[in-house]
CSV table of C-alpha atoms in Angstrom, one decimal:
chain,number,residue,atom,x,y,z
A,1,MET,CA,0.0,0.0,0.0
A,2,ALA,CA,1.0,3.6,-0.2
A,3,VAL,CA,-0.6,7.1,-0.3
A,4,THR,CA,-4.2,6.4,-1.3
A,5,ALA,CA,-5.6,10.0,-1.2
A,6,GLY,CA,-4.9,13.6,-0.5
A,7,PHE,CA,-7.2,16.3,0.9
A,8,MET,CA,-6.9,20.1,0.7
A,9,VAL,CA,-8.7,21.6,3.7
A,10,PRO,CA,-8.7,24.9,5.6
A,11,HIS,CA,-8.4,25.3,9.4
A,12,PRO,CA,-10.6,28.1,10.6
A,13,PRO,CA,-11.1,27.5,14.3
A,14,LEU,CA,-14.6,29.1,14.3
A,15,ILE,CA,-15.9,26.2,12.2
A,16,VAL,CA,-15.9,24.4,15.6
A,17,PRO,CA,-19.3,25.3,17.1
A,18,ALA,CA,-17.9,25.8,20.6
A,19,ILE,CA,-15.7,28.5,19.1
A,20,GLY,CA,-17.9,29.9,16.3
A,21,LYS,CA,-20.9,30.3,18.6
A,22,GLY,CA,-23.1,30.7,15.5
A,23,GLU,CA,-20.6,32.4,13.2
A,24,GLU,CA,-19.9,29.0,11.7
A,25,GLN,CA,-23.3,29.2,10.0
A,26,ALA,CA,-21.7,31.7,7.5
A,27,ILE,CA,-19.6,28.8,6.1
A,28,THR,CA,-22.1,26.0,5.9
A,29,ASP,CA,-20.7,24.9,2.5
A,30,THR,CA,-17.3,24.5,4.1
A,31,GLN,CA,-18.8,22.5,7.0
A,32,GLU,CA,-20.7,20.2,4.6
A,33,ALA,CA,-17.6,19.7,2.4
A,34,TYR,CA,-15.5,19.0,5.5
A,35,ARG,CA,-17.9,16.3,6.5
A,36,ARG,CA,-17.8,14.8,3.0
A,37,ALA,CA,-14.0,14.7,3.1
A,38,ALA,CA,-14.0,13.1,6.5
A,39,GLU,CA,-16.4,10.5,5.3
A,40,GLU,CA,-14.2,9.7,2.4
A,41,ILE,CA,-11.2,9.3,4.7
A,42,ALA,CA,-13.2,7.0,6.9
A,43,ALA,CA,-14.1,4.9,3.9
A,44,LEU,CA,-10.4,4.6,2.9
A,45,ARG,CA,-9.6,3.4,6.5
A,46,PRO,CA,-6.0,4.7,6.5
A,47,GLU,CA,-3.5,3.3,8.9
A,48,THR,CA,-1.6,6.5,8.9
A,49,ILE,CA,-2.8,10.1,8.4
A,50,VAL,CA,-0.1,12.7,7.5
A,51,VAL,CA,-1.2,16.2,8.3
A,52,LEU,CA,0.8,19.1,6.8
A,53,SER,CA,0.4,22.2,8.9
A,54,PRO,CA,1.6,25.8,8.6
A,55,HIS,CA,1.2,26.3,12.3
A,56,THR,CA,3.5,23.6,13.7
A,57,VAL,CA,7.2,24.3,14.1
A,58,MET,CA,8.6,26.1,11.0
A,59,TYR,CA,12.2,26.8,10.2
A,60,ALA,CA,13.7,28.6,7.2
A,61,ASP,CA,15.8,25.7,6.0
A,62,TYR,CA,14.4,22.6,7.6
A,63,PHE,CA,11.1,20.5,7.7
A,64,HIS,CA,10.2,19.6,11.2
A,65,VAL,CA,8.4,16.3,11.9
A,66,ALA,CA,6.8,15.9,15.4
A,67,SER,CA,8.4,13.3,17.5
A,68,GLY,CA,7.2,11.2,20.5
A,69,HIS,CA,4.5,8.6,20.8
A,70,TRP,CA,1.5,10.8,21.1
A,71,ALA,CA,0.3,14.4,21.5
A,72,SER,CA,-2.7,16.3,22.6
A,73,GLY,CA,-4.1,19.8,22.3
A,74,ASP,CA,-7.1,21.9,22.9
A,75,PHE,CA,-8.7,25.1,21.6
A,76,GLY,CA,-8.0,27.1,24.7
A,77,GLN,CA,-6.4,30.0,22.8
A,78,PHE,CA,-9.8,30.3,21.1
A,79,ARG,CA,-11.7,30.3,24.4
A,80,ALA,CA,-12.9,26.7,24.0
A,81,GLY,CA,-10.5,24.8,26.1
A,82,GLN,CA,-13.1,22.1,26.7
A,83,VAL,CA,-12.7,20.9,23.1
A,84,LYS,CA,-9.7,18.6,23.3
A,85,LEU,CA,-8.0,16.2,20.9
A,86,GLU,CA,-5.2,13.7,21.2
A,87,ALA,CA,-3.5,11.4,18.7
A,88,GLU,CA,-1.1,8.6,18.7
A,89,TYR,CA,1.9,9.1,16.4
A,90,ASP,CA,3.1,6.6,13.9
A,91,THR,CA,6.6,6.3,15.3
A,92,GLU,CA,7.8,3.8,12.7
A,93,PHE,CA,6.7,6.0,9.9
A,94,VAL,CA,8.5,8.9,11.4
A,95,ARG,CA,11.7,6.9,11.9
A,96,GLN,CA,11.7,5.7,8.3
A,97,LEU,CA,10.9,9.1,6.9
A,98,CYS,CA,13.8,10.7,8.8
A,99,SER,CA,16.1,7.9,7.8
A,100,LEU,CA,15.3,8.4,4.1
A,101,ALA,CA,15.8,12.1,4.5
A,102,ASP,CA,19.2,11.5,6.1
A,103,ARG,CA,20.3,9.2,3.3
A,104,GLU,CA,19.3,11.7,0.7
A,105,SER,CA,20.8,14.7,2.6
A,106,PHE,CA,17.4,16.3,2.7
A,107,PRO,CA,16.7,18.8,5.5
A,108,LEU,CA,13.9,17.0,7.3
A,109,GLY,CA,13.8,15.5,10.8
A,110,THR,CA,12.6,15.7,14.4
A,111,LEU,CA,15.1,18.2,15.7
A,112,GLY,CA,14.0,21.6,17.1
A,113,GLU,CA,10.7,20.6,18.8
A,114,ARG,CA,9.4,23.7,20.6
A,115,ASP,CA,5.8,22.8,21.5
A,116,ARG,CA,4.6,19.2,21.6
A,117,GLN,CA,0.9,20.3,21.7
A,118,LEU,CA,-1.2,19.8,18.6
A,119,ASP,CA,-1.7,23.1,16.7
A,120,HIS,CA,-5.0,24.2,15.3
A,121,GLY,CA,-3.8,23.5,11.7
A,122,VAL,CA,-3.8,19.9,12.8
A,123,MET,CA,-6.7,19.9,15.2
A,124,VAL,CA,-9.4,21.4,12.9
A,125,PRO,CA,-9.0,18.7,10.3
A,126,LEU,CA,-8.9,16.0,13.0
A,127,TYR,CA,-11.9,17.4,14.7
A,128,PHE,CA,-13.9,16.4,11.6
A,129,VAL,CA,-12.0,13.1,10.9
A,130,ASN,CA,-12.5,11.9,14.4
A,131,GLN,CA,-16.3,12.2,14.1
A,132,TYR,CA,-16.2,9.4,11.5
A,133,TYR,CA,-12.9,7.4,12.0
A,134,ASP,CA,-10.3,6.9,14.7
A,135,GLY,CA,-8.4,3.9,13.5
A,136,TYR,CA,-5.3,5.8,12.4
A,137,ARG,CA,-2.0,7.0,13.7
A,138,LEU,CA,-0.7,10.5,13.0
A,139,VAL,CA,2.4,12.0,11.4
A,140,ARG,CA,2.6,15.8,11.8
A,141,VAL,CA,4.9,17.6,9.4
A,142,GLY,CA,5.6,21.4,9.3
A,143,LEU,CA,6.6,23.6,6.5
A,144,SER,CA,9.8,25.6,5.8
A,145,GLY,CA,11.1,28.7,4.2
A,146,LEU,CA,12.6,26.6,1.4
A,147,SER,CA,11.5,26.7,-2.2
A,148,LEU,CA,8.3,25.2,-3.5
A,149,ALA,CA,10.3,22.6,-5.3
A,150,GLU,CA,11.8,21.5,-1.9
A,151,HIS,CA,8.3,21.2,-0.5
A,152,TYR,CA,7.4,18.9,-3.4
A,153,ARG,CA,10.5,16.8,-2.6
A,154,ALA,CA,9.4,16.5,1.0
A,155,GLY,CA,6.1,15.0,-0.4
A,156,LEU,CA,8.1,12.5,-2.5
A,157,LEU,CA,9.8,11.3,0.7
A,158,ILE,CA,6.5,10.8,2.4
A,159,GLN,CA,5.2,8.9,-0.6
A,160,LYS,CA,8.4,6.7,-0.6
A,161,THR,CA,8.1,6.0,3.1
A,162,ALA,CA,4.5,4.9,2.8
A,163,GLU,CA,5.5,2.5,0.0
A,164,GLN,CA,8.4,1.1,1.8
A,165,LEU,CA,6.4,0.4,4.9
A,166,GLY,CA,3.3,-0.8,3.0
A,167,ARG,CA,1.2,1.8,4.9
A,168,ARG,CA,-2.3,2.7,3.8
A,169,THR,CA,-1.7,6.4,4.1
A,170,VAL,CA,-3.8,9.6,3.6
A,171,THR,CA,-2.3,13.1,3.3
A,172,ILE,CA,-4.2,16.1,4.6
A,173,ALA,CA,-2.9,19.5,3.4
A,174,SER,CA,-4.1,22.0,6.0
A,175,GLY,CA,-4.1,25.6,4.9
A,176,ASP,CA,-6.3,28.6,4.4
A,177,LEU,CA,-6.1,30.6,1.1
A,178,SER,CA,-5.7,34.3,1.0
A,179,HIS,CA,-6.2,36.4,4.2
A,180,ARG,CA,-6.6,39.6,2.1
A,181,LEU,CA,-10.0,39.3,0.5
A,182,LYS,CA,-11.8,42.2,2.3
A,183,GLU,CA,-10.9,45.5,3.8
A,184,ASP,CA,-12.4,44.4,7.2
A,185,GLY,CA,-10.6,41.1,7.0
A,186,PRO,CA,-7.7,40.1,9.3
A,187,TYR,CA,-5.1,41.7,7.0
A,188,GLY,CA,-7.1,44.1,4.9
A,189,TYR,CA,-7.5,43.9,1.1
A,190,LYS,CA,-5.0,43.4,-1.7
A,191,GLU,CA,-6.0,42.7,-5.3
A,192,GLU,CA,-3.7,39.7,-5.2
A,193,GLY,CA,-5.9,38.1,-2.6
A,194,PRO,CA,-9.0,37.2,-4.7
A,195,ALA,CA,-6.7,36.7,-7.7
A,196,TYR,CA,-4.8,34.0,-5.8
A,197,ASP,CA,-7.9,32.3,-4.5
A,198,LYS,CA,-9.4,32.1,-8.0
A,199,ARG,CA,-6.2,30.8,-9.5
A,200,ILE,CA,-5.5,28.3,-6.7
A,201,MET,CA,-9.0,26.9,-6.8
A,202,GLU,CA,-8.7,26.4,-10.6
A,203,THR,CA,-5.3,24.7,-10.1
A,204,MET,CA,-6.4,22.4,-7.4
A,205,GLY,CA,-9.8,21.8,-8.9
A,206,ARG,CA,-8.1,20.3,-11.9
A,207,ALA,CA,-5.4,18.6,-9.9
A,208,SER,CA,-2.9,20.5,-12.1
A,209,PHE,CA,-0.2,20.1,-9.4
A,210,GLY,CA,2.7,21.2,-11.6
A,211,GLU,CA,1.3,24.7,-11.7
A,212,LEU,CA,1.9,25.0,-7.9
A,213,LEU,CA,5.6,25.2,-8.6
A,214,GLU,CA,5.1,28.1,-10.9
A,215,TYR,CA,3.4,30.5,-8.5
A,216,PRO,CA,5.7,33.5,-7.8
A,217,GLU,CA,6.8,33.8,-4.2
A,218,SER,CA,6.0,37.6,-4.3
A,219,PHE,CA,2.4,36.9,-5.5
A,220,CYS,CA,1.8,34.3,-2.7
A,221,GLU,CA,3.2,36.7,-0.1
A,222,LYS,CA,1.1,39.6,-1.3
A,223,ALA,CA,-2.0,37.4,-1.3
A,224,GLY,CA,-1.3,36.5,2.4
A,225,GLU,CA,-2.0,32.8,1.9
A,226,CYS,CA,-0.9,30.2,4.4
A,227,GLY,CA,-1.6,26.9,2.6
A,228,HIS,CA,0.4,26.9,-0.6
A,229,ARG,CA,3.3,25.0,0.8
A,230,SER,CA,1.0,22.4,2.4
A,231,PHE,CA,-0.7,21.8,-0.9
A,232,THR,CA,2.7,21.5,-2.7
A,233,ILE,CA,3.9,18.8,-0.2
A,234,MET,CA,0.6,16.9,-0.8
A,235,ALA,CA,1.2,17.2,-4.5
A,236,GLY,CA,4.6,15.5,-4.0
A,237,CYS,CA,2.9,12.7,-2.1
A,238,LEU,CA,0.8,12.1,-5.2
A,239,ASP,CA,3.6,12.3,-7.7
A,240,ARG,CA,3.1,10.0,-10.7
A,241,ARG,CA,-0.3,9.1,-9.5
A,242,ALA,CA,-3.6,9.3,-11.5
A,243,VAL,CA,-6.1,10.9,-9.2
A,244,GLU,CA,-9.9,11.5,-9.3
A,245,ALA,CA,-10.2,15.1,-8.2
A,246,HIS,CA,-13.3,16.8,-6.7
A,247,ARG,CA,-13.6,20.5,-5.9
A,248,LEU,CA,-16.1,20.4,-3.0
A,249,SER,CA,-16.3,24.0,-1.8
A,250,TYR,CA,-14.9,27.6,-1.7
A,251,GLU,CA,-16.0,30.4,0.7
A,252,GLY,CA,-14.5,33.6,2.0
A,253,PRO,CA,-17.1,35.6,4.0
A,254,PHE,CA,-14.6,36.6,6.8
A,255,GLY,CA,-11.9,38.0,4.4
A,256,VAL,CA,-10.1,34.6,4.4
A,257,GLY,CA,-10.5,32.0,1.7
A,258,TYR,CA,-11.5,28.5,2.6
A,259,GLY,CA,-11.2,25.8,-0.1
A,260,ILE,CA,-11.7,22.0,0.0
A,261,CYS,CA,-10.7,19.6,-2.7
A,262,THR,CA,-10.2,15.8,-2.6
A,263,TYR,CA,-7.9,13.5,-4.6
A,264,THR,CA,-8.4,9.7,-4.7
A,265,VAL,CA,-5.6,7.7,-6.3
A,266,THR,CA,-6.8,5.5,-9.2
A,267,GLY,CA,-3.6,4.3,-10.6
A,268,THR,CA,-0.2,5.4,-11.9
A,269,ASP,CA,0.5,8.1,-14.5
A,270,GLU,CA,4.1,8.9,-15.4
A,271,ALA,CA,2.8,12.1,-17.1
A,272,ARG,CA,2.2,13.4,-13.7
A,273,ALA,CA,5.8,13.5,-12.7
A,274,PHE,CA,5.5,17.2,-12.1
A,275,LEU,CA,8.8,17.9,-10.3
A,276,LYS,CA,10.8,16.1,-13.0
A,277,ARG,CA,9.1,18.2,-15.7
A,278,TYR,CA,9.6,21.4,-13.7
A,279,GLU,CA,13.3,20.7,-13.2
A,280,GLU,CA,13.8,19.9,-16.9
A,281,LYS,CA,12.2,23.2,-17.7
A,282,GLN,CA,14.4,25.0,-15.2
A,283,HIS,CA,17.5,23.4,-16.6
A,284,ARG,CA,16.6,24.5,-20.1
A,285,LYS,CA,16.0,28.0,-18.9
A,286,ALA,CA,19.3,28.0,-16.9
A,287,VAL,CA,21.2,27.0,-20.1
A,288,GLU,CA,19.4,29.7,-22.1
A,289,ASP,CA,20.0,32.3,-19.4
A,290,LYS,CA,23.7,31.4,-19.1
A,291,GLY,CA,24.1,31.9,-22.8
A,292,ARG,CA,22.7,35.5,-22.4
A,293,GLU,CA,24.8,36.4,-19.3
A,294,ASP,CA,27.0,39.5,-19.7
A,295,ILE,CA,30.6,39.7,-18.5
A,296,TYR,CA,29.6,41.0,-15.0
A,297,VAL,CA,27.3,38.0,-14.4
A,298,ARG,CA,29.8,35.5,-16.0
A,299,LEU,CA,32.5,36.8,-13.7
A,300,ALA,CA,30.3,36.4,-10.6
A,301,ARG,CA,29.3,32.9,-11.6
A,302,LYS,CA,32.9,31.8,-12.4
A,303,SER,CA,34.1,33.3,-9.0
A,304,LEU,CA,31.6,31.3,-6.9
A,305,GLU,CA,31.9,28.1,-8.9
A,306,THR,CA,35.7,28.2,-8.7
A,307,TYR,CA,35.6,28.6,-5.0
A,308,ILE,CA,33.0,25.9,-4.3
A,309,ARG,CA,34.7,23.4,-6.6
A,310,THR,CA,38.3,24.1,-5.6
A,311,GLY,CA,38.3,25.9,-2.3
A,312,LYS,CA,40.4,28.6,-3.9
A,313,SER,CA,39.4,32.2,-4.7
A,314,LEU,CA,39.5,33.3,-8.3
A,315,THR,CA,41.8,36.2,-9.0
A,316,LEU,CA,41.8,38.7,-11.8
A,317,SER,CA,44.9,37.2,-13.3
A,318,ARG,CA,43.2,33.7,-13.4
A,319,ALA,CA,39.8,35.0,-14.6
A,320,GLU,CA,40.6,34.2,-18.2
A,321,GLU,CA,38.2,36.8,-19.4
A,322,GLU,CA,38.8,40.0,-21.4
A,323,LEU,CA,37.3,42.5,-19.0
A,324,PRO,CA,36.2,45.9,-20.2
A,325,SER,CA,37.9,49.0,-18.9
A,326,GLU,CA,34.9,50.1,-16.8
A,327,MET,CA,35.3,47.0,-14.6
A,328,LEU,CA,39.0,47.6,-14.1
A,329,ALA,CA,39.3,51.4,-13.8
A,330,ARG,CA,36.2,52.1,-11.8
A,331,ARG,CA,35.7,51.6,-8.1
A,332,ALA,CA,32.1,51.1,-6.8
A,333,GLY,CA,30.0,49.2,-4.3
A,334,VAL,CA,28.7,46.0,-5.7
A,335,PHE,CA,25.9,43.6,-4.7
A,336,VAL,CA,25.8,40.0,-5.9
A,337,SER,CA,22.5,38.2,-5.6
A,338,LEU,CA,21.8,34.4,-6.1
A,339,HIS,CA,18.4,32.9,-6.7
A,340,LYS,CA,17.4,29.2,-6.9
A,341,ASP,CA,13.9,27.9,-7.8
A,342,GLY,CA,12.7,31.5,-7.8
A,343,MET,CA,13.8,32.2,-4.2
A,344,LEU,CA,16.7,34.2,-2.8
A,345,ARG,CA,19.7,31.9,-2.1
A,346,GLY,CA,22.2,34.6,-1.0
A,347,CYS,CA,22.9,38.3,-1.3
A,348,ILE,CA,26.0,40.1,-0.1
A,349,GLY,CA,27.4,43.4,-1.2
A,350,THR,CA,29.3,46.5,-0.3
A,351,ILE,CA,27.8,50.0,0.0
A,352,ALA,CA,31.2,51.5,-0.8
A,353,PRO,CA,34.1,49.8,-2.6
A,354,VAL,CA,36.6,47.9,-0.5
A,355,THR,CA,38.8,46.6,-3.4
A,356,GLY,CA,40.7,48.2,-6.2
A,357,CYS,CA,38.0,47.9,-8.9
A,358,VAL,CA,34.5,46.7,-9.8
A,359,ALA,CA,35.8,43.4,-11.1
A,360,GLU,CA,37.6,42.6,-7.8
A,361,GLU,CA,34.4,43.7,-6.0
A,362,ILE,CA,32.4,41.1,-8.0
A,363,LEU,CA,34.9,38.3,-7.4
A,364,ARG,CA,34.9,38.9,-3.6
A,365,ASN,CA,31.1,39.5,-3.2
A,366,ALA,CA,30.1,36.5,-5.3
A,367,VAL,CA,31.9,34.1,-3.0
A,368,SER,CA,30.5,35.9,0.0
A,369,ALA,CA,26.9,35.7,-1.4
A,370,GLY,CA,27.3,31.9,-1.8
A,371,THR,CA,29.1,31.1,1.5
A,372,GLN,CA,28.7,33.9,4.0
A,373,ASP,CA,25.1,35.1,3.9
A,374,PRO,CA,24.0,34.3,7.5
A,375,ARG,CA,20.4,33.6,6.4
A,376,PHE,CA,21.4,30.6,4.4
A,377,GLN,CA,23.6,27.5,4.5
A,378,PRO,CA,26.6,27.7,2.1
A,379,VAL,CA,25.9,26.8,-1.5
A,380,LYS,CA,26.7,23.2,-2.3
A,381,GLU,CA,28.4,22.1,-5.6
A,382,GLU,CA,25.2,20.3,-6.7
A,383,GLU,CA,23.3,23.6,-6.6
A,384,LEU,CA,25.6,25.5,-8.8
A,385,GLU,CA,23.8,24.7,-12.1
A,386,ARG,CA,20.5,25.9,-10.7
A,387,LEU,CA,21.6,29.3,-9.5
A,388,VAL,CA,20.6,32.5,-11.2
A,389,TYR,CA,22.9,35.5,-10.7
A,390,SER,CA,22.4,39.2,-10.7
A,391,VAL,CA,25.1,41.9,-10.2
A,392,ASP,CA,24.2,45.4,-9.1
A,393,VAL,CA,26.8,48.1,-9.4
A,394,LEU,CA,26.0,51.0,-7.1
A,395,GLY,CA,26.1,54.7,-8.0
A,396,GLU,CA,27.3,57.3,-5.5
A,397,PRO,CA,24.8,57.6,-2.6
A,398,GLU,CA,23.2,61.1,-2.1
A,399,ALA,CA,21.7,62.4,1.0
A,400,ILE,CA,17.9,63.2,0.9
A,401,THR,CA,15.7,64.9,3.4
A,402,SER,CA,12.4,63.1,2.7
A,403,LYS,CA,11.0,59.8,1.5
A,404,GLU,CA,9.2,61.8,-1.2
A,405,GLU,CA,12.6,62.0,-3.0
A,406,LEU,CA,12.6,58.2,-3.3
A,407,ASP,CA,11.2,56.0,-6.2
A,408,VAL,CA,11.1,52.3,-5.3
A,409,LYS,CA,11.7,51.4,-9.0
A,410,LYS,CA,14.6,53.8,-9.7
A,411,TYR,CA,16.4,54.3,-6.4
A,412,GLY,CA,17.8,52.1,-3.7
A,413,VAL,CA,17.8,53.4,-0.2
A,414,ILE,CA,20.3,53.5,2.7
A,415,VAL,CA,19.0,54.2,6.2
A,416,THR,CA,21.4,55.1,9.0
A,417,LYS,CA,21.0,55.5,12.8
A,418,GLY,CA,24.3,56.0,14.5
A,419,ARG,CA,26.6,53.1,13.5
A,420,LYS,CA,23.7,51.0,12.2
A,421,ARG,CA,23.2,51.1,8.4
A,422,GLY,CA,20.8,49.2,6.2
A,423,LEU,CA,20.5,49.1,2.5
A,424,LEU,CA,17.9,47.9,0.0
A,425,LEU,CA,18.3,47.7,-3.7
A,426,PRO,CA,15.7,49.2,-6.1
A,427,ASP,CA,13.2,47.5,-8.3
A,428,LEU,CA,12.9,44.2,-6.3
A,429,ASP,CA,10.0,41.8,-6.7
A,430,GLY,CA,7.6,42.1,-3.9
A,431,VAL,CA,8.7,45.6,-2.8
A,432,ASP,CA,6.0,47.9,-4.2
A,433,SER,CA,6.3,51.1,-2.1
A,434,VAL,CA,8.8,53.4,-0.6
A,435,GLU,CA,7.4,52.6,2.9
A,436,GLU,CA,8.1,48.9,2.4
A,437,GLN,CA,11.6,49.7,1.1
A,438,ILE,CA,12.5,51.8,4.1
A,439,ALA,CA,10.9,49.3,6.5
A,440,ILE,CA,13.0,46.4,5.1
A,441,ALA,CA,16.2,48.4,5.2
A,442,ARG,CA,15.5,49.3,8.8
A,443,ARG,CA,15.0,45.6,9.7
A,444,LYS,CA,18.2,44.6,8.0
A,445,ALA,CA,20.1,47.2,10.1
A,446,GLY,CA,18.3,46.4,13.3
A,447,ILE,CA,16.8,49.9,13.5
A,448,ARG,CA,13.5,50.3,15.3
A,449,GLU,CA,10.5,51.6,13.5
A,450,GLU,CA,10.2,54.6,15.9
A,451,ASP,CA,13.9,55.7,15.6
A,452,GLU,CA,14.7,58.7,13.5
A,453,VAL,CA,17.1,57.9,10.6
A,454,SER,CA,19.0,59.7,7.9
A,455,LEU,CA,18.2,58.7,4.4
A,456,GLU,CA,20.3,58.3,1.3
A,457,ARG,CA,19.4,57.2,-2.2
A,458,PHE,CA,21.4,55.7,-5.0
A,459,GLU,CA,20.9,54.3,-8.5
A,460,VAL,CA,22.3,51.0,-9.8
A,461,ILE,CA,23.3,49.4,-13.0
A,462,ARG,CA,21.8,45.9,-12.9
A,463,HIS,CA,23.3,43.0,-14.7
A,464,GLY,CA,21.3,39.8,-14.9
A,465,GLU,CA,17.8,39.1,-13.6
A,466,LYS,CA,16.3,41.2,-10.8
A,467,GLY,CA,15.6,39.5,-7.5
């Protein structure tokens, strides 16, 4: 046996009558669809239910799997502490899953447990399941800040574990859709909110799981969704499987989208190897992009690749490139950015030059971007072919007296408070306003929102794709 079905469900606590106190009547379609999904799960009689939750432990570069023999939880934080759930964990499944991850050097395991209690992203689905079926053991998996492709790979590991153990397994992808559907909703309104919900319900309604990998991170972030990564792991659990898909419901009366879809495995289908197809497409794009790289980007790539493969820094004398005079005669600050699978993989730069010329600045900062950005693990050799580079050469900063002198598309910003200094480049995906630009630069420098700062602006010459 293996993964026999997947379920996309939301987790609004108010759907529980003791919490909603009547408000749940505004989402009766969601309630009915939840019951239908729970009945389907009961009919499948899974030995193991894997719940993917955005509200369990989450790390930037690691997928956490809950450990121990059992866990419990209640809805006390929603003023309904009398509603309690407990579940026995499938410890053998967890051991095998973590062992597979170790063998494949995949960042998944049981390290870093912070709270052993069940979170509401798990409890809401189980509240419905338990009304119809209790003959299962639970595996609880969190999300990460890694790319959507890595989430799909996590699903592949879950699928492989179920197959190796012969477990009759069901996957529940817990996650709400956009939280930005209405002005009076929890996070207000953004046009990306309803756009995301329409698009994701079309994607999931057709079981077109390959499309999940193509959603831009900036679009998902602006939409304020919380379930996309859950859905993507579930897609990985159903890789190469023919499925019968049913879109059961969609509602959003409280400014948050709730969608329910079900997927029953009916056989195998090699045409649904979505990650393989995505990686082939990305590889073709990388080859095409590499052919279009200019000398600035080629030098950055060569610098990092040389260092990763040999452990030695590339020097100008060994660059084997005929560099133009503006790279050798000019001194300027330079930022090198790396992206992989559409997500930032490293970015390091200098506001003012620290070397003799722009070319040397690129050589130095490319290595730093790949190995010294504290937000990421150092780049590994097997990642090099999937990296996309951009090189920003900074113009001279000029002091300004007001944010009105900024333009988020044209100018980068430098904020300064005493010895603290933060910079953000211009024209970045997901940064649409001067206020956002300044706020991010403040955070990078560790400057509080209420502190007065001095502002500088600068222009850049960008080489390669923007981040």
